[in-house]
Amino acid sequence: MDNTKPTVVLKNVSVRYIIGDFKNIGLKEYVVRKLSHNYHVKEFWAVDGVSFSLEKGDLLGIIGSNGAGKSTLLKVIAGIMNPTKGKVEINGNVAALLELASGFDGDLTVKENTYLRGAMLGYTRRFMDEMYDSIIEFAELQEFQDRPFKQLSSGMKSRLAFSIASLVNPDILILDEVLSVGDGAFRKKSEEKMMEIIGRGVTTILVSHSLEQVRQLCNKVLWMEKGKQMGLGAPSDICKKYEEFIKSGR
Amino acid sequence: MLNKIRKYKFLFEELVKRDFKKKYKRTVLGILWSLLSPLLTLLVMRIVFTEFFGRTTNHYTTYLFAGTLVFSYFSDATNQGMSSLVDNAGIFTKVNVPKYLFLLSKNVSSLINFGLTFLVFLGFCLLDGIAFHWKFLLLVYPIVCLVFFNIGVGSILSALYVFFKDIQYLYSIFTLMIMYLSAIFYNINAYEPTVQKLFLLNPIYVYISYFRTIVINNAIPDLVTHLLSFGYAFAVLLIGARMYKKHNQKFLYYL
């Protein structure tokens, strides 16, 4: 990895999204609706012209109301989606921790799910063999290793998800509200763990609804509203504008 | 490509394990059952159809088994493959992995199942008084073609299934039609030569007849059969790959 180059550069990135009647309809209904001109698909820009550049060690917070396009933007940076317009340049390997609790298989055991998730995150088998015990210990699930995953409580599930994900060692870390999970004691533990990873000097991009957290952690803030970039800059400045925007009733 | 394989090897292995375990519900009986079901079909057909077709066809049991062997692999692999994208949406909408991994993993499960049934088939050949000869080795050719054919059909179906959920009902009707049109339990010699040619339009029939020519007739199929076996597999694979490439992003909107 080249240290002098910016790690993440977005140039005028836009993503077109479609919503409408197309989801969960069958071929039959599709044909009927097409014939009766009752088939409506709307296109809109989920992300509309976002540009920023991050250096190594930067911590960018993304704020904005629901449906502002934050998660879509993260998917673009993670490489899951391609931008419709614009350019994304990534210099380094990316780990995206999005909606951690999904993607597990209820019928597999906790142990099998742990390995599957590790594989999804790009770990090697040897690494998983080495780390498995400490993952289970961190998640406090020692007694549940051979139980089917569906028997776990949702708190336990997110604890496991976090424990596996927290082993990532990327150049660029993408977090979607996963700074902390679980209850009291675990929340503290997970927060510390995340701080430790961020503290290693990786480039971090973080979506958060807690302005307090953003002020505390981030050195840059991107504010999005309906896909548009409303502001980019220092946390104190942007967060203040955002608060005023909310108070003024949009 | 090689780099990609190395990169996703661990994930692929874990997916195969998962699909295999889910399919057989971790029981010995699960594997046994998947062997038993083509055998039971075979038994029923043997009892019912011997009266009608068995007298005019040599080695009728083997003739039937070759048909059910190929057809049940095709039906299993493509039906499993159909749901591979929808079932794994939770994974590929969260991490950046190639989407064909899920289809391939389901196909591995079906292939293992086919391998086991194939061994039983070889046992039945012996019981039916068919001696093994070197030409049996040629069966590798239609099997490889069939594997790719199934992957191709699976990729087309899995892509369509994302967009239209009722494809599964249409496809079950389609498979039933294929079953009746594949001459699994009857012999096409009863038809006129021109009608017989029409059977070659059905890929499954082509693969079945390849099997029968080798095993029962102890002969090597003609060039046309070879070309068709390859051609059908190549064609569906090409269409499937194109659909995956074209809709790679569009899948995300639907799931």
Short mmCIF file of C-alpha atoms in Angstrom, two decimals:
data_model
loop_
_atom_site.label_atom_id
_atom_site.label_comp_id
_atom_site.label_asym_id
_atom_site.label_seq_id
_atom_site.Cartn_x
_atom_site.Cartn_y
_atom_site.Cartn_z
CA MET A 1 0.00 0.00 0.00
CA ASP A 2 1.23 3.41 -0.96
CA ASN A 3 1.22 5.64 2.09
CA THR A 4 1.33 8.95 0.31
CA LYS A 5 -1.82 8.41 -1.74
CA PRO A 6 -5.24 9.06 -0.27
CA THR A 7 -6.88 5.77 0.75
CA VAL A 8 -10.41 6.54 -0.38
CA VAL A 9 -11.35 8.99 -3.11
CA LEU A 10 -14.92 9.52 -4.31
CA LYS A 11 -15.44 11.76 -7.29
CA ASN A 12 -18.98 12.88 -7.94
CA VAL A 13 -20.39 9.45 -7.09
CA SER A 14 -24.07 8.87 -7.90
CA VAL A 15 -26.15 5.73 -7.57
CA ARG A 16 -29.47 5.34 -9.30
CA TYR A 17 -31.95 3.17 -7.50
CA ILE A 18 -35.27 1.83 -8.64
CA ILE A 19 -38.36 1.34 -6.51
CA GLY A 20 -41.84 0.31 -7.45
CA ASP A 21 -44.06 -2.62 -8.29
CA PHE A 22 -41.36 -4.99 -9.45
CA LYS A 23 -40.55 -6.67 -6.16
CA ASN A 24 -42.07 -10.03 -5.34
CA ILE A 25 -44.36 -10.16 -8.32
CA GLY A 26 -44.54 -13.18 -10.50
CA LEU A 27 -44.18 -13.41 -14.24
CA LYS A 28 -47.96 -13.62 -14.54
CA GLU A 29 -48.60 -10.45 -12.56
CA TYR A 30 -45.81 -8.70 -14.42
CA VAL A 31 -47.43 -9.44 -17.77
CA VAL A 32 -50.89 -8.47 -16.52
CA ARG A 33 -49.64 -5.19 -15.11
CA LYS A 34 -47.64 -4.41 -18.23
CA LEU A 35 -50.69 -4.99 -20.40
CA SER A 36 -52.99 -2.92 -18.20
CA HIS A 37 -50.35 -0.16 -17.89
CA ASN A 38 -50.34 -0.61 -14.17
CA TYR A 39 -46.64 -1.32 -13.86
CA HIS A 40 -44.88 1.57 -12.21
CA VAL A 41 -41.18 1.74 -11.58
CA LYS A 42 -39.65 4.90 -10.26
CA GLU A 43 -36.02 5.76 -10.57
CA PHE A 44 -34.36 8.05 -8.12
CA TRP A 45 -30.86 8.97 -7.12
CA ALA A 46 -30.11 7.28 -3.80
CA VAL A 47 -26.71 8.90 -3.85
CA ASP A 48 -26.37 12.07 -5.86
CA GLY A 49 -22.96 13.58 -6.52
CA VAL A 50 -20.93 12.77 -3.43
CA SER A 51 -17.23 13.61 -3.43
CA PHE A 52 -14.63 13.31 -0.72
CA SER A 53 -11.12 12.12 -0.15
CA LEU A 54 -9.68 10.40 2.91
CA GLU A 55 -6.10 9.96 4.02
CA LYS A 56 -4.73 7.13 6.10
CA GLY A 57 -5.92 7.46 9.69
CA ASP A 58 -8.91 9.63 8.84
CA LEU A 59 -12.18 8.88 10.56
CA LEU A 60 -15.16 10.01 8.57
CA GLY A 61 -18.61 10.10 10.11
CA ILE A 62 -21.63 10.06 7.84
CA ILE A 63 -24.79 11.63 9.23
CA GLY A 64 -28.23 12.32 7.84
CA SER A 65 -31.85 11.28 8.29
CA ASN A 66 -33.22 7.88 7.38
CA GLY A 67 -33.21 7.20 3.67
CA ALA A 68 -30.50 9.75 3.02
CA GLY A 69 -28.46 7.20 1.09
CA LYS A 70 -25.84 6.52 3.75
CA SER A 71 -26.03 2.73 3.56
CA THR A 72 -26.06 2.79 -0.24
CA LEU A 73 -22.94 4.91 -0.19
CA LEU A 74 -21.25 2.41 2.12
CA LYS A 75 -22.16 -0.40 -0.26
CA VAL A 76 -20.52 1.47 -3.09
CA ILE A 77 -17.32 2.00 -1.12
CA ALA A 78 -17.37 -1.67 -0.07
CA GLY A 79 -17.58 -2.72 -3.72
CA ILE A 80 -20.95 -4.44 -3.36
CA MET A 81 -22.56 -1.90 -5.68
CA ASN A 82 -21.10 -0.03 -8.61
CA PRO A 83 -21.78 3.70 -8.87
CA THR A 84 -24.02 4.66 -11.77
CA LYS A 85 -21.93 7.77 -12.31
CA GLY A 86 -18.67 9.00 -10.89
CA LYS A 87 -15.56 7.22 -9.70
CA VAL A 88 -14.47 5.41 -6.57
CA GLU A 89 -10.78 4.89 -5.92
CA ILE A 90 -9.74 2.59 -3.13
CA ASN A 91 -6.14 2.16 -2.10
CA GLY A 92 -5.94 -0.79 0.29
CA ASN A 93 -8.16 -3.64 1.38
CA VAL A 94 -11.63 -2.92 2.67
CA ALA A 95 -13.59 -4.59 5.44
CA ALA A 96 -17.23 -3.63 5.53
CA LEU A 97 -19.22 -4.52 8.61
CA LEU A 98 -22.79 -3.89 7.55
CA GLU A 99 -25.85 -5.04 9.47
CA LEU A 100 -23.97 -7.68 11.35
CA ALA A 101 -26.77 -9.87 12.56
CA SER A 102 -28.02 -10.94 9.14
CA GLY A 103 -26.50 -13.55 6.87
CA PHE A 104 -26.30 -16.31 9.45
CA ASP A 105 -27.93 -19.66 8.89
CA GLY A 106 -30.39 -20.76 11.56
CA ASP A 107 -29.98 -24.46 10.89
CA LEU A 108 -26.21 -24.55 11.29
CA THR A 109 -24.55 -24.73 14.67
CA VAL A 110 -22.83 -21.78 16.29
CA LYS A 111 -19.45 -23.22 15.40
CA GLU A 112 -20.35 -23.79 11.75
CA ASN A 113 -21.78 -20.30 11.49
CA THR A 114 -18.63 -18.85 13.00
CA TYR A 115 -16.50 -20.47 10.30
CA LEU A 116 -18.90 -19.47 7.55
CA ARG A 117 -18.90 -15.88 8.71
CA GLY A 118 -15.12 -15.88 8.97
CA ALA A 119 -14.94 -17.13 5.41
CA MET A 120 -17.35 -14.40 4.31
CA LEU A 121 -15.15 -11.75 5.86
CA GLY A 122 -12.17 -13.11 3.96
CA TYR A 123 -10.28 -14.79 6.81
CA THR A 124 -8.29 -17.96 6.13
CA ARG A 125 -9.10 -21.34 7.59
CA ARG A 126 -5.86 -21.39 9.54
CA PHE A 127 -6.68 -18.01 11.05
CA MET A 128 -10.12 -19.25 12.08
CA ASP A 129 -8.66 -22.40 13.63
CA GLU A 130 -6.34 -20.24 15.69
CA MET A 131 -8.89 -17.64 16.70
CA TYR A 132 -11.99 -19.76 17.14
CA ASP A 133 -11.67 -20.25 20.90
CA SER A 134 -11.07 -16.59 21.58
CA ILE A 135 -14.01 -15.60 19.37
CA ILE A 136 -16.34 -17.83 21.38
CA GLU A 137 -14.85 -16.63 24.62
CA PHE A 138 -15.24 -12.98 23.66
CA ALA A 139 -18.86 -13.59 22.67
CA GLU A 140 -19.39 -15.54 25.91
CA LEU A 141 -20.98 -18.45 24.08
CA GLN A 142 -18.85 -21.35 25.31
CA GLU A 143 -21.85 -23.45 26.27
CA PHE A 144 -23.66 -22.90 23.00
CA GLN A 145 -21.03 -23.96 20.45
CA ASP A 146 -22.91 -26.99 19.14
CA ARG A 147 -26.41 -25.58 19.41
CA PRO A 148 -28.33 -24.64 16.28
CA PHE A 149 -27.96 -20.95 15.66
CA LYS A 150 -31.70 -20.28 15.72
CA GLN A 151 -31.81 -21.17 19.42
CA LEU A 152 -29.69 -18.16 20.34
CA SER A 153 -31.24 -14.94 21.54
CA SER A 154 -30.81 -11.91 19.30
CA GLY A 155 -28.37 -10.43 21.80
CA MET A 156 -26.22 -13.55 21.59
CA LYS A 157 -26.33 -13.46 17.80
CA SER A 158 -25.07 -9.92 17.58
CA ARG A 159 -22.42 -10.68 20.19
CA LEU A 160 -21.11 -13.51 18.03
CA ALA A 161 -21.31 -11.40 14.90
CA PHE A 162 -19.34 -8.66 16.56
CA SER A 163 -16.70 -11.01 17.96
CA ILE A 164 -15.96 -12.46 14.52
CA ALA A 165 -16.01 -9.10 12.79
CA SER A 166 -13.75 -7.48 15.35
CA LEU A 167 -10.81 -9.58 14.15
CA VAL A 168 -10.61 -7.72 10.85
CA ASN A 169 -7.34 -6.10 10.04
CA PRO A 170 -8.08 -3.88 7.06
CA ASP A 171 -6.65 -0.68 5.67
CA ILE A 172 -10.13 0.73 5.33
CA LEU A 173 -12.88 -0.09 7.79
CA ILE A 174 -16.53 0.57 7.05
CA LEU A 175 -18.97 0.53 9.96
CA ASP A 176 -22.72 0.75 9.79
CA GLU A 177 -23.85 1.43 13.35
CA VAL A 178 -21.85 -1.44 14.73
CA LEU A 179 -19.59 0.42 17.12
CA SER A 180 -21.18 -1.34 20.02
CA VAL A 181 -23.66 -4.14 20.50
CA GLY A 182 -25.25 -6.06 23.32
CA ASP A 183 -26.06 -5.06 26.84
CA GLY A 184 -24.15 -3.27 29.60
CA ALA A 185 -20.90 -5.17 30.08
CA PHE A 186 -20.63 -6.40 26.51
CA ARG A 187 -21.37 -2.96 25.14
CA LYS A 188 -18.39 -1.57 26.95
CA LYS A 189 -16.18 -4.44 25.86
CA SER A 190 -17.19 -4.10 22.22
CA GLU A 191 -16.71 -0.36 22.23
CA GLU A 192 -13.19 -0.78 23.55
CA LYS A 193 -12.45 -3.37 20.90
CA MET A 194 -13.62 -1.07 18.13
CA MET A 195 -11.59 1.81 19.50
CA GLU A 196 -8.57 -0.42 19.45
CA ILE A 197 -9.03 -1.21 15.76
CA ILE A 198 -9.69 2.41 14.85
CA GLY A 199 -6.66 3.41 16.90
CA ARG A 200 -4.38 1.31 14.68
CA GLY A 201 -4.46 4.09 12.15
CA VAL A 202 -6.82 2.55 9.64
CA THR A 203 -9.08 4.74 7.57
CA THR A 204 -12.55 4.44 9.04
CA ILE A 205 -15.91 5.36 7.63
CA LEU A 206 -18.71 5.30 10.12
CA VAL A 207 -22.44 5.78 9.82
CA SER A 208 -23.96 6.89 13.07
CA HIS A 209 -27.12 8.45 14.39
CA SER A 210 -25.39 9.63 17.53
CA LEU A 211 -24.01 13.12 16.95
CA GLU A 212 -22.24 12.90 20.26
CA GLN A 213 -20.33 9.87 19.07
CA VAL A 214 -19.48 11.54 15.78
CA ARG A 215 -18.17 14.66 17.51
CA GLN A 216 -16.09 12.57 19.85
CA LEU A 217 -14.54 10.19 17.31
CA CYS A 218 -14.47 11.66 13.86
CA ASN A 219 -12.15 14.18 12.31
CA LYS A 220 -14.33 14.64 9.24
CA VAL A 221 -18.07 14.57 8.79
CA LEU A 222 -20.19 14.08 5.70
CA TRP A 223 -23.81 15.14 5.95
CA MET A 224 -26.25 13.67 3.44
CA GLU A 225 -29.88 14.43 2.81
CA LYS A 226 -31.93 12.64 0.11
CA GLY A 227 -28.77 11.47 -1.58
CA LYS A 228 -27.27 14.93 -1.80
CA GLN A 229 -24.10 16.03 -0.11
CA MET A 230 -25.19 18.82 2.27
CA GLY A 231 -21.86 19.41 3.89
CA LEU A 232 -18.39 18.07 4.37
CA GLY A 233 -15.89 19.29 6.90
CA ALA A 234 -14.99 19.54 10.55
CA PRO A 235 -17.36 17.75 12.97
CA SER A 236 -18.17 20.76 15.13
CA ASP A 237 -19.15 22.84 12.11
CA ILE A 238 -21.20 20.25 10.22
CA CYS A 239 -22.92 18.78 13.28
CA LYS A 240 -24.09 22.25 14.29
CA LYS A 241 -25.56 22.90 10.86
CA TYR A 242 -27.24 19.50 10.94
CA GLU A 243 -28.80 20.21 14.34
CA GLU A 244 -30.12 23.54 13.11
CA PHE A 245 -31.49 21.83 10.04
CA ILE A 246 -33.37 19.32 12.18
CA LYS A 247 -34.71 22.01 14.50
CA SER A 248 -35.95 24.12 11.63
CA GLY A 249 -38.21 21.21 10.72
CA ARG A 250 -36.36 20.43 7.52
CA MET B 1 -9.14 -16.31 -12.09
CA LEU B 2 -6.66 -18.52 -10.22
CA ASN B 3 -6.19 -15.78 -7.65
CA LYS B 4 -9.93 -15.55 -7.20
CA ILE B 5 -10.22 -19.27 -6.65
CA ARG B 6 -7.55 -19.15 -3.98
CA LYS B 7 -9.14 -16.11 -2.38
CA TYR B 8 -12.59 -17.66 -2.13
CA LYS B 9 -11.57 -21.26 -1.53
CA PHE B 10 -12.33 -21.19 2.18
CA LEU B 11 -15.70 -19.53 1.67
CA PHE B 12 -16.56 -21.98 -1.08
CA GLU B 13 -15.70 -24.96 1.11
CA GLU B 14 -17.83 -23.62 3.93
CA LEU B 15 -20.74 -23.01 1.56
CA VAL B 16 -20.51 -26.55 0.21
CA LYS B 17 -20.47 -27.94 3.74
CA ARG B 18 -23.47 -25.84 4.66
CA ASP B 19 -25.50 -26.85 1.62
CA PHE B 20 -24.61 -30.50 2.07
CA LYS B 21 -25.56 -30.49 5.74
CA LYS B 22 -28.80 -28.66 5.12
CA LYS B 23 -29.73 -30.99 2.32
CA TYR B 24 -29.27 -34.14 4.32
CA LYS B 25 -30.23 -32.73 7.70
CA ARG B 26 -27.11 -34.33 9.13
CA THR B 27 -28.56 -37.81 9.08
CA VAL B 28 -27.31 -41.00 7.49
CA LEU B 29 -30.90 -41.56 6.53
CA GLY B 30 -30.82 -38.25 4.66
CA ILE B 31 -28.12 -39.49 2.28
CA LEU B 32 -29.78 -42.89 2.11
CA TRP B 33 -33.08 -41.27 1.24
CA SER B 34 -31.62 -39.33 -1.64
CA LEU B 35 -30.31 -42.64 -2.98
CA LEU B 36 -33.55 -44.39 -2.26
CA SER B 37 -35.78 -41.97 -4.10
CA PRO B 38 -34.40 -42.64 -7.62
CA LEU B 39 -34.37 -46.36 -6.79
CA LEU B 40 -38.02 -46.29 -5.81
CA THR B 41 -38.88 -44.42 -8.99
CA LEU B 42 -36.97 -47.07 -10.85
CA LEU B 43 -38.83 -49.85 -9.08
CA VAL B 44 -42.24 -48.39 -9.83
CA MET B 45 -41.39 -47.80 -13.47
CA ARG B 46 -39.97 -51.28 -13.77
CA ILE B 47 -43.16 -52.80 -12.41
CA VAL B 48 -45.56 -50.63 -14.37
CA PHE B 49 -43.89 -50.29 -17.74
CA THR B 50 -42.24 -53.68 -18.29
CA GLU B 51 -45.55 -54.94 -19.65
CA PHE B 52 -45.65 -52.19 -22.29
CA PHE B 53 -42.08 -51.46 -23.27
CA GLY B 54 -39.91 -54.01 -21.50
CA ARG B 55 -40.41 -56.80 -24.01
CA THR B 56 -39.03 -54.88 -26.96
CA THR B 57 -36.12 -53.27 -25.15
CA ASN B 58 -32.94 -55.08 -24.16
CA HIS B 59 -31.75 -54.73 -20.58
CA TYR B 60 -34.86 -52.81 -19.70
CA THR B 61 -33.85 -52.24 -16.05
CA THR B 62 -30.57 -50.64 -17.11
CA TYR B 63 -32.39 -48.75 -19.83
CA LEU B 64 -34.76 -47.27 -17.24
CA PHE B 65 -32.01 -46.60 -14.74
CA ALA B 66 -29.87 -44.70 -17.26
CA GLY B 67 -32.89 -42.49 -17.86
CA THR B 68 -33.78 -41.83 -14.24
CA LEU B 69 -30.11 -41.38 -13.29
CA VAL B 70 -29.57 -38.54 -15.76
CA PHE B 71 -32.98 -37.01 -15.32
CA SER B 72 -32.96 -36.99 -11.51
CA TYR B 73 -29.52 -35.36 -11.47
CA PHE B 74 -30.72 -32.71 -13.90
CA SER B 75 -33.90 -32.09 -11.96
CA ASP B 76 -32.19 -31.99 -8.56
CA ALA B 77 -29.29 -29.76 -9.59
CA THR B 78 -31.41 -27.21 -11.43
CA ASN B 79 -34.13 -27.04 -8.78
CA GLN B 80 -31.53 -26.55 -6.06
CA GLY B 81 -29.66 -24.08 -8.21
CA MET B 82 -32.75 -21.98 -8.82
CA SER B 83 -32.90 -20.68 -5.26
CA SER B 84 -29.17 -20.14 -4.86
CA LEU B 85 -29.26 -16.37 -5.31
CA VAL B 86 -32.44 -15.70 -3.36
CA ASP B 87 -31.36 -17.90 -0.44
CA ASN B 88 -27.99 -16.22 -0.16
CA ALA B 89 -29.13 -12.63 -0.56
CA GLY B 90 -28.25 -12.05 3.09
CA ILE B 91 -24.63 -12.74 2.24
CA PHE B 92 -23.92 -11.03 -1.06
CA THR B 93 -25.78 -7.84 -0.16
CA LYS B 94 -23.42 -7.45 2.81
CA VAL B 95 -20.07 -8.62 1.53
CA ASN B 96 -18.45 -8.35 -1.84
CA VAL B 97 -18.24 -11.93 -3.11
CA PRO B 98 -18.82 -13.37 -6.59
CA LYS B 99 -22.44 -14.46 -6.84
CA TYR B 100 -21.79 -17.61 -8.82
CA LEU B 101 -20.15 -19.20 -5.74
CA PHE B 102 -23.59 -19.95 -4.31
CA LEU B 103 -24.79 -21.70 -7.44
CA LEU B 104 -21.61 -23.74 -7.75
CA SER B 105 -21.83 -24.79 -4.12
CA LYS B 106 -25.37 -26.11 -4.56
CA ASN B 107 -24.24 -27.92 -7.68
CA VAL B 108 -21.47 -29.66 -5.78
CA SER B 109 -24.05 -31.12 -3.37
CA SER B 110 -26.10 -32.40 -6.28
CA LEU B 111 -23.03 -33.78 -8.00
CA ILE B 112 -22.07 -35.78 -4.90
CA ASN B 113 -25.57 -37.16 -4.85
CA PHE B 114 -25.30 -38.05 -8.52
CA GLY B 115 -21.94 -39.74 -7.92
CA LEU B 116 -23.47 -42.02 -5.29
CA THR B 117 -26.42 -42.90 -7.49
CA PHE B 118 -24.01 -43.56 -10.35
CA LEU B 119 -22.18 -46.16 -8.24
CA VAL B 120 -25.48 -47.89 -7.54
CA PHE B 121 -26.20 -47.73 -11.28
CA LEU B 122 -22.94 -49.53 -12.03
CA GLY B 123 -23.91 -52.20 -9.52
CA PHE B 124 -27.26 -52.64 -11.28
CA CYS B 125 -25.49 -53.00 -14.62
CA LEU B 126 -23.58 -55.98 -13.23
CA LEU B 127 -26.79 -57.49 -11.87
CA ASP B 128 -28.36 -56.98 -15.28
CA GLY B 129 -25.61 -59.05 -16.86
CA ILE B 130 -23.69 -56.18 -18.46
CA ALA B 131 -19.92 -56.61 -18.39
CA PHE B 132 -17.80 -53.50 -17.87
CA HIS B 133 -15.59 -52.59 -20.80
CA TRP B 134 -13.18 -49.78 -21.56
CA LYS B 135 -15.85 -47.71 -23.29
CA PHE B 136 -17.39 -47.05 -19.88
CA LEU B 137 -14.58 -44.55 -19.41
CA LEU B 138 -16.16 -42.45 -22.14
CA LEU B 139 -19.06 -41.77 -19.77
CA VAL B 140 -16.85 -39.04 -18.33
CA TYR B 141 -17.70 -36.97 -21.42
CA PRO B 142 -21.50 -36.80 -21.04
CA ILE B 143 -21.12 -36.43 -17.27
CA VAL B 144 -18.85 -33.40 -17.63
CA CYS B 145 -21.21 -31.93 -20.25
CA LEU B 146 -24.15 -32.59 -17.96
CA VAL B 147 -22.44 -30.89 -15.01
CA PHE B 148 -21.92 -27.75 -17.09
CA PHE B 149 -25.38 -28.01 -18.58
CA ASN B 150 -26.89 -28.10 -15.08
CA ILE B 151 -24.79 -25.16 -13.94
CA GLY B 152 -25.89 -23.22 -17.02
CA VAL B 153 -29.59 -23.96 -16.54
CA GLY B 154 -29.21 -23.26 -12.81
CA SER B 155 -27.68 -19.86 -13.47
CA ILE B 156 -30.47 -18.88 -15.86
CA LEU B 157 -33.12 -20.06 -13.39
CA SER B 158 -31.52 -18.45 -10.35
CA ALA B 159 -31.38 -15.11 -12.15
CA LEU B 160 -34.99 -15.38 -13.31
CA TYR B 161 -36.09 -16.48 -9.85
CA VAL B 162 -34.80 -13.22 -8.40
CA PHE B 163 -37.10 -11.29 -10.73
CA PHE B 164 -40.10 -13.60 -10.92
CA LYS B 165 -40.96 -15.81 -7.98
CA ASP B 166 -43.49 -17.92 -9.90
CA ILE B 167 -40.73 -19.30 -12.10
CA GLN B 168 -40.53 -22.24 -9.73
CA TYR B 169 -44.07 -23.35 -10.57
CA LEU B 170 -43.55 -22.89 -14.27
CA TYR B 171 -40.29 -24.76 -14.04
CA SER B 172 -41.83 -27.75 -12.26
CA ILE B 173 -44.27 -28.08 -15.15
CA PHE B 174 -41.37 -27.72 -17.56
CA THR B 175 -39.38 -30.46 -15.80
CA LEU B 176 -42.38 -32.76 -15.95
CA MET B 177 -42.59 -32.16 -19.69
CA ILE B 178 -38.89 -32.85 -20.11
CA MET B 179 -39.38 -36.04 -18.14
CA TYR B 180 -42.03 -37.33 -20.54
CA LEU B 181 -40.09 -36.17 -23.60
CA SER B 182 -36.84 -37.83 -22.58
CA ALA B 183 -37.84 -41.40 -23.42
CA ILE B 184 -36.99 -42.52 -19.92
CA PHE B 185 -39.34 -45.50 -19.88
CA TYR B 186 -40.27 -45.90 -23.54
CA ASN B 187 -38.31 -46.51 -26.70
CA ILE B 188 -38.34 -43.99 -29.53
CA ASN B 189 -37.94 -46.72 -32.16
CA ALA B 190 -41.72 -46.88 -32.32
CA TYR B 191 -41.75 -43.45 -33.99
CA GLU B 192 -40.97 -42.58 -37.58
CA PRO B 193 -37.33 -41.64 -38.28
CA THR B 194 -38.18 -37.94 -38.72
CA VAL B 195 -39.96 -37.85 -35.36
CA GLN B 196 -37.02 -39.65 -33.79
CA LYS B 197 -34.77 -36.81 -34.94
CA LEU B 198 -36.94 -34.35 -33.01
CA PHE B 199 -35.91 -36.02 -29.76
CA LEU B 200 -32.42 -34.67 -30.32
CA LEU B 201 -33.81 -31.21 -29.58
CA ASN B 202 -34.11 -32.30 -25.97
CA PRO B 203 -30.69 -32.06 -24.28
CA ILE B 204 -31.64 -34.50 -21.53
CA TYR B 205 -32.56 -37.10 -24.12
CA VAL B 206 -29.18 -36.63 -25.78
CA TYR B 207 -27.33 -37.24 -22.51
CA ILE B 208 -29.48 -40.26 -21.69
CA SER B 209 -28.96 -41.79 -25.10
CA TYR B 210 -25.20 -41.29 -24.77
CA PHE B 211 -25.32 -43.32 -21.55
CA ARG B 212 -27.43 -46.05 -23.12
CA THR B 213 -25.32 -46.36 -26.24
CA ILE B 214 -22.19 -46.95 -24.17
CA VAL B 215 -23.64 -49.14 -21.45
CA ILE B 216 -26.25 -51.21 -23.25
CA ASN B 217 -25.10 -51.24 -26.89
CA ASN B 218 -21.39 -51.35 -26.07
CA ALA B 219 -20.89 -48.78 -28.82
CA ILE B 220 -19.49 -45.28 -29.13
CA PRO B 221 -22.14 -42.64 -29.89
CA ASP B 222 -21.93 -40.82 -33.21
CA LEU B 223 -20.37 -37.43 -33.75
CA VAL B 224 -23.73 -35.64 -33.70
CA THR B 225 -24.41 -36.85 -30.15
CA HIS B 226 -20.98 -35.65 -29.08
CA LEU B 227 -21.43 -32.24 -30.65
CA LEU B 228 -24.93 -31.81 -29.27
CA SER B 229 -23.84 -32.83 -25.75
CA PHE B 230 -21.18 -30.15 -25.79
CA GLY B 231 -23.25 -27.61 -27.69
CA TYR B 232 -26.23 -27.62 -25.32
CA ALA B 233 -23.99 -27.29 -22.26
CA PHE B 234 -22.01 -24.48 -23.86
CA ALA B 235 -25.11 -22.61 -25.00
CA VAL B 236 -26.92 -22.54 -21.65
CA LEU B 237 -23.68 -21.74 -19.84
CA LEU B 238 -23.12 -18.80 -22.15
CA ILE B 239 -26.65 -17.48 -21.63
CA GLY B 240 -26.38 -17.94 -17.86
CA ALA B 241 -23.02 -16.21 -17.64
CA ARG B 242 -24.36 -13.30 -19.67
CA MET B 243 -27.39 -12.95 -17.42
CA TYR B 244 -25.19 -12.92 -14.34
CA LYS B 245 -22.93 -10.34 -15.88
CA LYS B 246 -25.73 -8.15 -17.11
CA HIS B 247 -27.87 -8.25 -13.98
CA ASN B 248 -25.08 -8.40 -11.41
CA GLN B 249 -26.09 -4.98 -10.06
CA LYS B 250 -29.79 -5.31 -10.71
CA PHE B 251 -30.08 -8.31 -8.38
CA LEU B 252 -29.36 -5.99 -5.47
CA TYR B 253 -32.48 -3.90 -6.12
CA TYR B 254 -34.71 -6.95 -5.97
CA LEU B 255 -33.42 -8.53 -2.80
#
